[in-house]
Amino acid sequence: MFLKSLEIYGFKSFADRTHINFSDGITALLGPNGCGKSNVVDAIKWVLAENKSKNLRAASMEDVIFNGTEARPALSVAEVTLTIANEKGILDIADSEIALKRRLYRSGENEYFINNRQCTATEVRRLFMDTGVGKAAYSVMEQGKIDQILSSKPEDRRYLFEEAAGISRSKAQVLEAERELERTRANLAQIDVGLAETKRTYETLKVQSDKTAKFRKLNEDKFNFELDIQLLKLKDFTQNKSRHETEKKEAEEKRDAIAAEIDEIYATLNENTDKIKALEEQRGSKEQESIKIFTEQNGKKNMAKQLRDQFSTIKEKIGQIENRIKNIQERIDEYNEDIDSQNAELYEKNKNLDDINKNIESFTENIAQSSGQIDENQKIIGTNNGKIHNLDAERDQLQKELAAITEDIVKELDAKLKDAGYSSQANKAAKEELSTTLEKIKIFATGRSNIFKDFASLPNHSEKDSAKFSADAVQAFEDLGKMLQELSSNIESYTKTTPQFIDEFLSPEGIITKKRGIDSSIQDNISKINSIREENANLSERNAELNKKIEEYKETLGKLRINHAEMVQQIHSCQQQISTLKKTLASQQTALQEQQEELFEENRHKDDMEGQIETIDEEIAELQQRGEATARELKDLDHQSLE
């Protein structure tokens, strides 16, 4: 697989929509501390269905949404899209490019999409099994992750080898198959319970069925009797109607001037009386049958309406149960994931506890080593103090020798100066005359040099000028010779005023050389003492540092012991949380089984209701056909009566 691009919006510090393209080779993200480099890695882990906020360096999952600044308001959604190339078909999807998207709202609602198709976190995790990619796979190596893996136990590193060897998907499929098998067994148990319940209720339903058939027969007999009564009433009404019509016609015949037509109609009426009576009887029978069909049809329709209402209620209830089952299943998955996370955290805490124990041992050993080093340094300081004492005694002897030789130098110098008749005032005057003559020579030579340079820089010299310049040059050299003679005289005068016995003092066998040897020995002695004292000061400073480190080690050791106690408490708390989660998981599984049993019962009830509705619809259709046929027959009878 190859990462093609990453788009981040509203995740942690990415307030603006940011698109990162990954090219072939190595892609590096560079920047100072705090610029958001680690947030890019967190975004990749988050879109791969990481649901533990601690692994994302956040207190809660809501903290991954951009919380706003003084200049920008907070966002209500975080979204990350990771695009992966799948030309080699490593992922079990036919598309050559897969866009994996995750979206989180502040309400806590999570959405996952694979190529814009909404899915669940489990589907995302299953998609990347055996590929090395995932929220806890070896494809994402965080800071310190390699040290953690190398320092882990072999059985703890097993999951990495299983992921690399392609075993994790098979293990997950085996676990899923076992869960499916367990659910199938639960369903079979529910079916057995349903069959047992059906057997128990069969006899009762059979008795109720017999009573229902008997009720229907009695109800039909009652309807027939009521129909006979209505027919008798209709017959009496028809007879009264005929009599009244006859009386009316007799009155009309008396009143009508056309007696012949009335007699003819009366005669025709008498001839067809029997036929009319028969038709009226048939019509009454058909009307009663139509009324019966209409009444029964309305009853069936009302019953069908009630059944459909009940069927709709059952469907809604089934939908609610399915939603509850889905929610319970999601919670079970979350609890399983939480248990896995807690187990991983428990392993991490146990590892941290081992590290703390190792640190405690290491600091205890460091304290012992530092104390031993302090004792060793104190021994060296004591030895050095003895050396300083010896060197002080040696220096005292050298200083006595220096004082004696200095006294000899003063006495001998006074004697030599007295014998040579040395005068410091005459020496000073000769030295000043020598310096004055030297300054005059320097000034004269500099002035004449500048004149010669200026003359040489002028073009086209005349013979007169050249002759004059030559004469000046000769005069200048003569003057310089005189100054040199004066300088020589001054040097001789200065030499006469300088004592000649100084060379004897400064000779290798002289008294000054001996004094310098003693001075050098004293300086060497002082240097050795300073060196030893510096070494003692360094050792004392080192001891102070070691004492300070020992105090720091002791303070850190105290904190480590506190951390040890806290870590033991956290491990105990984590174990309690795992136990609580397992109990909650068991209760959720029990609730899931109960909901599945209720769903099975409601589906069976729904199937029964569908059969009843289908039967009633068929009966209504049959009654509709019978009613239409009866209406046609009544219409034919009306036509026959008119004829």
XYZ file of C-alpha atoms in Angstrom:
643
model
C 0.000 0.000 0.000
C 1.032 3.593 -0.531
C -0.257 6.706 1.247
C -1.313 9.208 -1.412
C -2.698 12.096 0.607
C -4.006 13.204 3.991
C -6.655 15.894 4.478
C -7.214 17.318 7.979
C -9.885 19.763 9.104
C -10.742 20.755 12.668
C -8.453 18.083 14.180
C -6.400 19.445 17.097
C -4.337 22.438 15.817
C -5.552 22.200 12.179
C -8.248 24.879 12.181
C -8.036 25.307 8.393
C -8.500 22.504 5.912
C -4.984 21.148 5.301
C -4.040 18.797 2.442
C -0.770 16.815 2.548
C 0.384 14.882 -0.549
C 2.777 11.940 -0.146
C 5.171 11.342 -3.068
C 7.273 8.272 -3.859
C 10.136 7.680 -1.454
C 10.422 9.235 1.996
C 8.248 12.153 3.060
C 9.525 14.131 6.052
C 7.678 16.747 8.113
C 10.079 19.360 9.513
C 9.399 22.144 11.989
C 10.101 23.446 15.487
C 8.633 22.015 18.656
C 4.897 22.649 19.004
C 4.212 23.224 15.295
C 1.930 20.146 15.000
C 4.152 17.406 13.511
C 2.937 14.816 16.024
C -0.684 15.861 15.331
C -0.273 14.517 11.773
C 0.621 11.069 13.161
C -2.294 11.327 15.628
C -4.631 12.150 12.715
C -3.535 8.991 10.841
C -4.062 6.860 13.953
C -7.423 8.527 14.630
C -8.792 7.893 11.119
C -7.719 4.225 11.516
C -10.374 3.866 14.295
C -8.275 4.762 17.350
C -10.867 5.377 20.116
C -8.581 5.733 23.125
C -7.988 9.413 23.814
C -4.844 8.681 25.851
C -3.096 7.309 22.740
C -3.986 10.595 20.985
C -2.456 12.706 23.792
C -5.884 14.031 24.790
C -7.898 13.924 28.014
C -11.114 13.025 26.166
C -12.102 12.332 22.578
C -13.835 15.737 22.392
C -10.440 17.410 22.949
C -9.280 16.408 19.433
C -11.720 18.995 18.001
C -10.167 22.461 17.504
C -11.025 24.396 20.701
C -10.420 27.866 19.268
C -8.076 30.720 20.208
C -8.443 34.368 21.144
C -8.666 35.243 17.457
C -10.583 32.209 16.130
C -13.764 30.514 17.361
C -13.907 26.820 18.196
C -15.111 24.304 15.592
C -17.952 21.813 16.102
C -16.557 18.972 14.004
C -13.234 17.248 13.324
C -12.678 15.419 10.038
C -9.709 13.480 8.632
C -9.548 11.817 5.180
C -6.734 9.354 4.364
C -6.340 8.324 0.700
C -4.518 5.034 0.013
C -3.445 3.557 -3.325
C -4.667 -0.027 -3.786
C -3.482 -0.918 -7.304
C -1.965 -4.194 -6.037
C -5.255 -5.172 -4.367
C -3.760 -5.611 -0.894
C -6.983 -4.353 0.679
C -10.096 -6.443 0.047
C -11.818 -3.760 -2.052
C -12.064 -3.689 -5.852
C -11.275 0.041 -6.076
C -7.712 1.086 -6.989
C -7.930 4.062 -4.609
C -9.501 4.004 -1.150
C -10.553 7.156 0.692
C -10.975 6.497 4.420
C -12.791 9.260 6.306
C -13.713 9.783 9.958
C -15.846 12.594 11.341
C -16.521 13.491 15.008
C -19.098 15.999 16.285
C -19.065 17.710 19.678
C -22.273 15.809 20.475
C -20.102 12.670 20.548
C -21.455 11.196 17.295
C -18.845 9.327 15.250
C -19.059 8.655 11.504
C -16.834 6.419 9.380
C -16.761 6.330 5.577
C -14.978 4.092 3.082
C -15.129 5.704 -0.383
C -18.056 7.883 0.827
C -19.962 4.784 1.989
C -20.880 4.965 5.658
C -19.538 2.080 7.722
C -18.593 1.148 11.287
C -15.284 1.215 13.155
C -15.205 -2.604 13.121
C -15.294 -2.611 9.305
C -12.340 -0.191 9.226
C -10.307 -2.363 11.591
C -11.148 -5.534 9.638
C -10.135 -3.832 6.375
C -6.535 -3.370 7.535
C -6.025 -6.710 9.278
C -2.826 -8.578 8.204
C -1.572 -5.466 6.351
C 0.599 -4.023 9.120
C -1.571 -0.901 9.067
C -3.832 0.006 11.946
C -4.101 1.948 15.162
C -1.844 -0.540 17.057
C 0.114 -2.157 14.179
C 3.836 -1.883 13.461
C 3.359 0.621 10.602
C 3.167 3.574 13.040
C 6.256 3.764 15.252
C 5.959 6.600 17.776
C 8.725 8.088 19.892
C 9.918 5.419 22.322
C 7.793 2.690 20.680
C 10.854 0.745 19.426
C 12.458 0.761 22.897
C 9.147 -0.398 24.343
C 8.933 -3.278 21.850
C 12.564 -4.314 22.363
C 12.216 -4.222 26.152
C 8.930 -6.140 26.147
C 8.636 -9.825 26.893
C 8.526 -12.263 23.907
C 4.898 -13.109 24.549
C 4.049 -9.388 24.575
C 5.727 -8.891 21.188
C 3.744 -11.778 19.752
C 0.971 -9.582 18.362
C 3.480 -7.801 16.072
C 4.689 -11.102 14.591
C 1.097 -12.291 14.205
C 0.241 -9.081 12.355
C 3.328 -9.415 10.107
C 2.674 -13.120 9.448
C -0.993 -12.523 8.525
C -2.423 -14.433 11.468
C -4.379 -11.617 13.100
C -7.152 -11.651 10.472
C -7.557 -15.420 10.826
C -7.646 -15.137 14.617
C -10.226 -12.361 14.379
C -12.290 -14.474 11.947
C -12.041 -17.439 14.307
C -13.228 -15.278 17.212
C -16.053 -13.880 15.069
C -16.995 -17.402 13.939
C -17.031 -18.530 17.561
C -19.259 -15.603 18.466
C -21.557 -16.395 15.516
C -21.614 -20.055 16.584
C -22.470 -18.980 20.117
C -25.262 -16.751 18.795
C -26.516 -19.638 16.618
C -26.556 -21.899 19.647
C -28.467 -19.229 21.530
C -30.933 -18.973 18.619
C -31.333 -22.765 18.594
C -31.989 -22.657 22.313
C -34.583 -19.945 21.703
C -36.152 -22.060 18.944
C -36.305 -25.036 21.317
C -37.950 -22.802 23.897
C -40.374 -21.585 21.207
C -41.186 -25.149 20.127
C -41.802 -26.176 23.717
C -44.034 -23.125 24.179
C -45.840 -23.964 20.910
C -46.435 -27.521 22.080
C -47.822 -26.251 25.377
C -50.212 -23.853 23.639
C -51.242 -26.241 20.823
C -54.047 -27.973 22.787
C -55.362 -24.667 24.089
C -55.404 -23.195 20.573
C -57.118 -26.321 19.252
C -59.914 -25.985 21.824
C -60.216 -22.302 20.967
C -60.346 -23.187 17.250
C -63.234 -25.646 17.834
C -65.086 -23.025 19.851
C -64.501 -20.480 17.069
C -65.921 -22.852 14.404
C -68.977 -23.541 16.564
C -69.432 -19.806 17.151
C -69.265 -19.103 13.418
C -71.923 -21.784 12.706
C -74.257 -20.440 15.406
C -73.665 -16.907 14.178
C -74.556 -18.004 10.614
C -77.783 -19.693 11.878
C -78.660 -16.525 13.760
C -78.108 -14.479 10.611
C -80.363 -16.822 8.577
C -83.136 -16.582 11.166
C -82.896 -12.790 11.188
C -82.954 -12.876 7.388
C -86.193 -14.931 7.399
C -87.774 -12.404 9.757
C -86.782 -9.558 7.501
C -88.113 -11.397 4.457
C -91.496 -11.931 6.163
C -91.635 -8.252 7.032
C -90.731 -7.374 3.452
C -93.368 -9.732 2.113
C -96.056 -8.157 4.309
C -94.920 -4.718 3.222
C -95.078 -5.785 -0.424
C -98.633 -7.183 -0.025
C -99.833 -3.974 1.660
C -98.220 -1.967 -1.078
C -100.054 -3.936 -3.794
C -103.386 -3.481 -2.047
C -102.907 0.231 -1.692
C -101.914 0.516 -5.343
C -105.058 -1.371 -6.357
C -107.267 0.972 -4.312
C -105.448 3.922 -5.837
C -106.000 2.644 -9.344
C -109.730 2.007 -8.628
C -110.012 5.595 -7.437
C -108.171 6.789 -10.501
C -110.498 4.715 -12.727
C -113.518 6.376 -11.134
C -111.926 9.741 -11.492
C -110.412 9.222 -14.870
C -112.464 9.931 -17.883
C -110.698 7.254 -19.912
C -112.356 4.122 -18.428
C -111.322 1.895 -21.281
C -107.584 2.453 -20.803
C -107.926 1.922 -17.060
C -109.771 -1.348 -17.595
C -107.094 -2.491 -20.022
C -104.269 -1.627 -17.633
C -106.167 -3.304 -14.799
C -106.631 -6.440 -16.864
C -102.923 -6.483 -17.824
C -101.994 -5.960 -14.211
C -104.136 -8.889 -13.120
C -102.513 -11.109 -15.712
C -98.937 -10.271 -14.548
C -99.555 -10.219 -10.810
C -98.067 -13.666 -10.211
C -94.981 -12.817 -12.259
C -94.435 -9.538 -10.382
C -94.812 -11.268 -7.059
C -92.173 -13.811 -8.028
C -89.811 -11.076 -9.209
C -90.344 -9.108 -6.026
C -89.606 -12.161 -3.936
C -86.422 -12.729 -5.904
C -85.493 -9.050 -5.528
C -86.086 -9.132 -1.749
C -83.952 -12.229 -1.451
C -81.149 -10.615 -3.422
C -81.373 -7.414 -1.355
C -81.120 -9.438 1.851
C -78.164 -11.276 0.408
C -76.587 -7.947 -0.619
C -77.147 -6.563 2.890
C -75.616 -9.681 4.379
C -72.617 -9.445 2.066
C -72.200 -5.709 2.790
C -72.435 -6.289 6.547
C -69.961 -9.177 6.456
C -67.645 -7.210 4.168
C -67.610 -4.232 6.540
C -66.880 -6.559 9.433
C -64.015 -8.143 7.504
C -62.662 -4.743 6.546
C -62.776 -3.549 10.157
C -61.063 -6.725 11.233
C -58.453 -6.300 8.473
C -57.894 -2.690 9.546
C -57.397 -3.770 13.150
C -55.012 -6.515 12.058
C -53.043 -4.083 9.884
C -52.847 -1.622 12.779
C -51.597 -4.415 14.988
C -49.207 -5.518 12.206
C -47.854 -1.953 11.918
C -47.423 -1.802 15.695
C -45.584 -5.125 15.638
C -43.325 -3.899 12.815
C -42.518 -0.748 14.793
C -41.831 -2.850 17.857
C -39.592 -5.167 15.795
C -37.731 -2.109 14.457
C -37.284 -0.825 18.002
C -36.049 -4.227 19.152
C -33.633 -4.416 16.203
C -32.347 -0.927 17.053
C -31.910 -1.981 20.669
C -30.088 -5.136 19.533
C -27.872 -3.011 17.275
C -27.143 -0.576 20.110
C -26.449 -3.427 22.529
C -24.160 -5.073 19.956
C -22.296 -1.801 19.470
C -21.954 -1.435 23.223
C -20.694 -5.030 23.430
C -18.103 -4.212 20.745
C -17.144 -1.059 22.658
C -16.868 -3.017 25.914
C -14.725 -5.654 24.171
C -12.534 -2.893 22.808
C -12.405 -1.192 26.237
C -11.415 -4.510 27.815
C -8.652 -4.910 25.215
C -7.539 -1.336 25.878
C -7.611 -1.883 29.641
C -5.591 -5.093 29.222
C -3.069 -3.187 27.111
C -3.009 -0.426 29.729
C -2.606 -3.036 32.489
C 0.352 -4.505 30.594
C 1.814 -1.007 30.198
C 1.365 -0.271 33.916
C 3.003 -3.592 34.863
C 5.891 -2.724 32.561
C 6.098 0.734 34.161
C 6.106 -0.931 37.590
C 9.046 -3.114 36.485
C 10.817 0.007 35.210
C 10.196 1.774 38.532
C 11.629 -1.212 40.429
C 14.675 -1.171 38.143
C 15.061 2.581 38.693
C 14.785 2.130 42.468
C 17.549 -0.498 42.344
C 19.635 1.727 40.051
C 19.297 4.813 42.285
C 20.069 2.773 45.413
C 23.214 1.480 43.707
C 24.132 5.033 42.589
C 23.790 6.319 46.159
C 26.125 3.572 47.385
C 28.652 4.282 44.606
C 28.544 8.049 45.275
C 29.088 7.505 49.023
C 32.074 5.281 48.250
C 33.497 7.902 45.892
C 33.154 10.584 48.599
C 35.111 8.404 51.066
C 37.823 7.800 48.458
C 38.067 11.557 47.729
C 38.350 12.323 51.458
C 41.297 9.908 51.703
C 43.012 11.662 48.774
C 42.393 15.072 50.401
C 44.020 13.829 53.626
C 47.072 12.578 51.712
C 47.333 15.914 49.856
C 47.186 17.855 53.131
C 50.239 15.877 54.302
C 52.058 16.779 51.068
C 51.182 20.472 51.568
C 52.597 20.350 55.111
C 55.910 18.916 53.805
C 56.047 21.495 51.004
C 55.394 24.337 53.503
C 58.364 23.169 55.597
C 60.531 22.945 52.470
C 59.467 26.471 51.415
C 60.281 27.877 54.847
C 63.825 26.504 54.483
C 64.129 27.988 50.944
C 62.897 31.375 52.173
C 65.541 31.357 54.912
C 68.181 30.600 52.278
C 66.736 33.391 50.082
C 66.904 35.891 52.932
C 70.539 34.966 53.624
C 71.638 35.220 49.984
C 69.731 38.488 49.563
C 71.663 39.939 52.502
C 74.925 38.761 50.884
C 73.911 40.396 47.560
C 73.225 43.747 49.278
C 76.502 43.691 51.175
C 78.560 42.695 48.108
C 76.750 45.264 45.888
C 77.440 48.076 48.354
C 81.093 47.104 48.508
C 81.445 46.927 44.706
C 79.703 50.260 44.170
C 81.907 51.874 46.800
C 85.058 50.490 45.154
C 83.948 51.592 41.622
C 82.930 55.094 42.731
C 79.478 54.676 41.116
C 77.266 57.788 40.915
C 73.675 57.345 39.932
C 73.377 61.043 39.046
C 76.304 60.880 36.591
C 74.855 57.668 35.077
C 71.496 59.347 34.633
C 73.049 62.483 32.965
C 75.101 60.311 30.563
C 72.023 58.294 29.688
C 70.013 61.477 28.964
C 72.796 62.892 26.693
C 72.922 59.567 24.828
C 69.141 59.601 24.303
C 69.213 63.264 23.127
C 71.934 62.541 20.551
C 70.000 59.522 19.230
C 66.841 61.632 18.819
C 68.773 64.313 16.923
C 70.205 61.695 14.527
C 66.700 60.237 13.933
C 65.189 63.706 13.216
C 68.095 64.733 10.948
C 67.980 61.442 8.972
C 64.185 61.640 8.567
C 64.287 65.280 7.338
C 67.078 64.631 4.850
C 65.310 61.507 3.586
C 62.126 63.486 2.882
C 64.132 66.195 1.030
C 65.813 63.554 -1.161
C 62.460 61.923 -1.938
C 60.859 65.270 -2.881
C 63.809 66.154 -5.157
C 63.696 62.720 -6.835
C 59.948 63.100 -7.498
C 60.441 66.427 -9.422
C 61.041 66.026 -13.213
C 63.620 67.793 -15.442
C 66.328 68.805 -12.919
C 68.714 71.542 -14.087
C 72.468 71.137 -13.720
C 72.532 73.945 -11.169
C 69.857 72.276 -9.060
C 71.567 68.923 -9.343
C 74.889 70.476 -8.320
C 73.264 72.249 -5.376
C 71.448 69.040 -4.367
C 74.753 67.124 -4.515
C 76.461 69.770 -2.370
C 73.600 69.582 0.159
C 73.876 65.808 0.214
C 77.612 65.942 0.906
C 77.004 68.486 3.690
C 74.274 66.295 5.128
C 76.597 63.283 5.326
C 79.296 65.428 6.957
C 76.783 66.649 9.559
C 75.672 63.073 10.122
C 79.294 62.028 10.679
C 79.697 64.690 13.321
C 76.504 63.511 15.066
C 77.788 59.926 15.016
C 81.075 61.052 16.598
C 79.070 62.834 19.291
C 77.001 59.644 19.766
C 80.163 57.583 20.158
C 81.425 60.017 22.784
C 78.112 59.818 24.642
C 78.218 56.024 24.577
C 81.738 56.024 26.023
C 80.648 58.435 28.788
C 77.641 56.228 29.644
C 79.837 53.130 29.713
C 82.224 54.765 32.164
C 79.342 55.630 34.545
C 77.978 52.034 34.462
C 79.379 49.573 37.088
C 81.437 46.756 35.476
C 80.928 44.274 38.268
C 77.275 43.611 37.169
C 78.488 40.921 34.768
C 80.054 39.092 37.682
C 76.730 39.189 39.515
C 74.860 37.910 36.431
C 77.313 35.125 35.485
C 76.137 31.440 35.865
C 78.349 31.095 38.927
C 77.257 34.507 40.303
C 75.260 35.245 43.380
C 72.269 36.541 41.349
C 72.023 33.227 39.528
C 71.977 31.419 42.873
C 69.248 33.747 44.119
C 67.232 33.117 40.959
C 67.597 29.338 41.517
C 66.219 29.725 45.047
C 63.387 31.931 43.711
C 62.576 29.311 41.101
C 62.525 26.559 43.745
C 60.189 28.647 45.893
C 57.905 29.264 42.915
C 57.917 25.535 42.097
C 57.062 24.825 45.716
C 54.210 27.344 45.647
C 52.994 25.939 42.301
C 52.952 22.401 43.710
C 51.059 23.592 46.790
C 48.570 25.502 44.598
C 48.169 22.460 42.368
C 47.529 20.206 45.364
C 45.142 22.747 46.883
C 43.367 23.051 43.541
C 43.093 19.258 43.443
C 41.693 19.308 47.009
C 39.279 22.076 46.040
C 38.169 20.054 43.015
C 37.770 16.956 45.168
C 35.815 18.952 47.776
C 33.668 20.435 45.025
C 33.207 16.946 43.589
C 32.200 15.696 47.049
C 29.721 18.576 47.353
C 28.322 17.679 43.955
C 28.167 14.022 44.951
C 26.400 14.941 48.213
C 23.979 17.062 46.215
C 23.449 14.180 43.799
C 22.945 11.807 46.724
C 20.257 14.144 48.071
C 18.726 14.321 44.602
C 18.962 10.533 44.301
C 17.290 10.155 47.695
C 14.561 12.631 46.712
C 14.062 10.856 43.374
C 14.112 7.508 45.178
C 11.364 8.758 47.499
C 9.321 9.893 44.501
C 9.926 6.546 42.791
C 8.668 4.718 45.863
C 5.599 6.964 45.891
C 5.178 6.247 42.159
C 5.600 2.561 42.937
C 2.758 2.696 45.446
C 0.619 4.761 43.067
C 1.356 2.382 40.190
C 0.372 -0.615 42.353
C -2.861 1.207 43.194
C -3.448 2.035 39.510
C -2.861 -1.602 38.532
C -5.368 -2.676 41.168
C -7.834 -0.045 39.905
C -7.257 -1.160 36.310
C -7.921 -4.777 37.281
C -11.125 -3.691 39.017
C -12.168 -1.749 35.900
C -11.531 -4.826 33.744
C -13.627 -6.921 36.149
C -16.400 -4.294 36.101
C -16.273 -4.141 32.290
C -16.527 -7.920 32.069
C -19.540 -7.917 34.382
C -21.135 -5.134 32.334
C -20.314 -7.067 29.146
C -21.972 -10.179 30.574
C -25.096 -8.165 31.480
C -25.159 -6.660 27.983
C -24.839 -10.127 26.441
C -27.722 -11.295 28.626
C -29.778 -8.272 27.536
C -28.850 -9.038 23.909
C -30.066 -12.613 24.297
C -33.335 -11.393 25.855
C -33.861 -8.907 23.019
C -33.123 -11.610 20.443
C -35.693 -13.890 22.108
C -38.228 -11.078 22.091
C -37.397 -10.346 18.430
C -37.902 -14.022 17.544
C -41.302 -14.028 19.314
C -42.405 -10.788 17.619
C -41.303 -12.058 14.186
C -43.328 -15.227 14.740
C -46.308 -13.121 15.793
C -45.811 -10.937 12.701
C -45.784 -13.987 10.434
C -49.040 -15.207 12.025
C -50.546 -11.750 11.584
C -49.512 -11.669 7.899
C -51.273 -15.015 7.357
C -54.449 -13.735 9.017
C -54.388 -10.512 6.983
C -53.883 -12.469 3.757
C -56.825 -14.781 4.628
C -59.111 -11.836 5.452
C -58.090 -10.035 2.233
C -59.038 -13.128 0.251
C -62.405 -13.329 2.062
C -63.029 -9.601 1.410
C -62.229 -10.097 -2.289
C -64.624 -13.051 -2.423
C -67.362 -11.013 -0.693
C -66.693 -8.157 -3.155
C -67.252 -10.513 -6.086
C -70.413 -11.914 -4.506
C -71.718 -8.380 -3.833
C -71.047 -7.310 -7.440
C -72.816 -10.429 -8.735
C -75.807 -9.750 -6.434
C -75.943 -6.117 -7.604
C -76.025 -7.264 -11.251
C -78.828 -9.713 -10.469
C -80.823 -6.921 -8.717
C -80.345 -4.713 -11.737
C -81.634 -7.490 -14.028
C -84.672 -7.967 -11.759
C -85.394 -4.218 -11.914
C -85.316 -4.379 -15.727
C -87.658 -7.368 -15.727
C -90.083 -5.545 -13.384
C -90.172 -2.529 -15.715
C -90.883 -4.743 -18.704
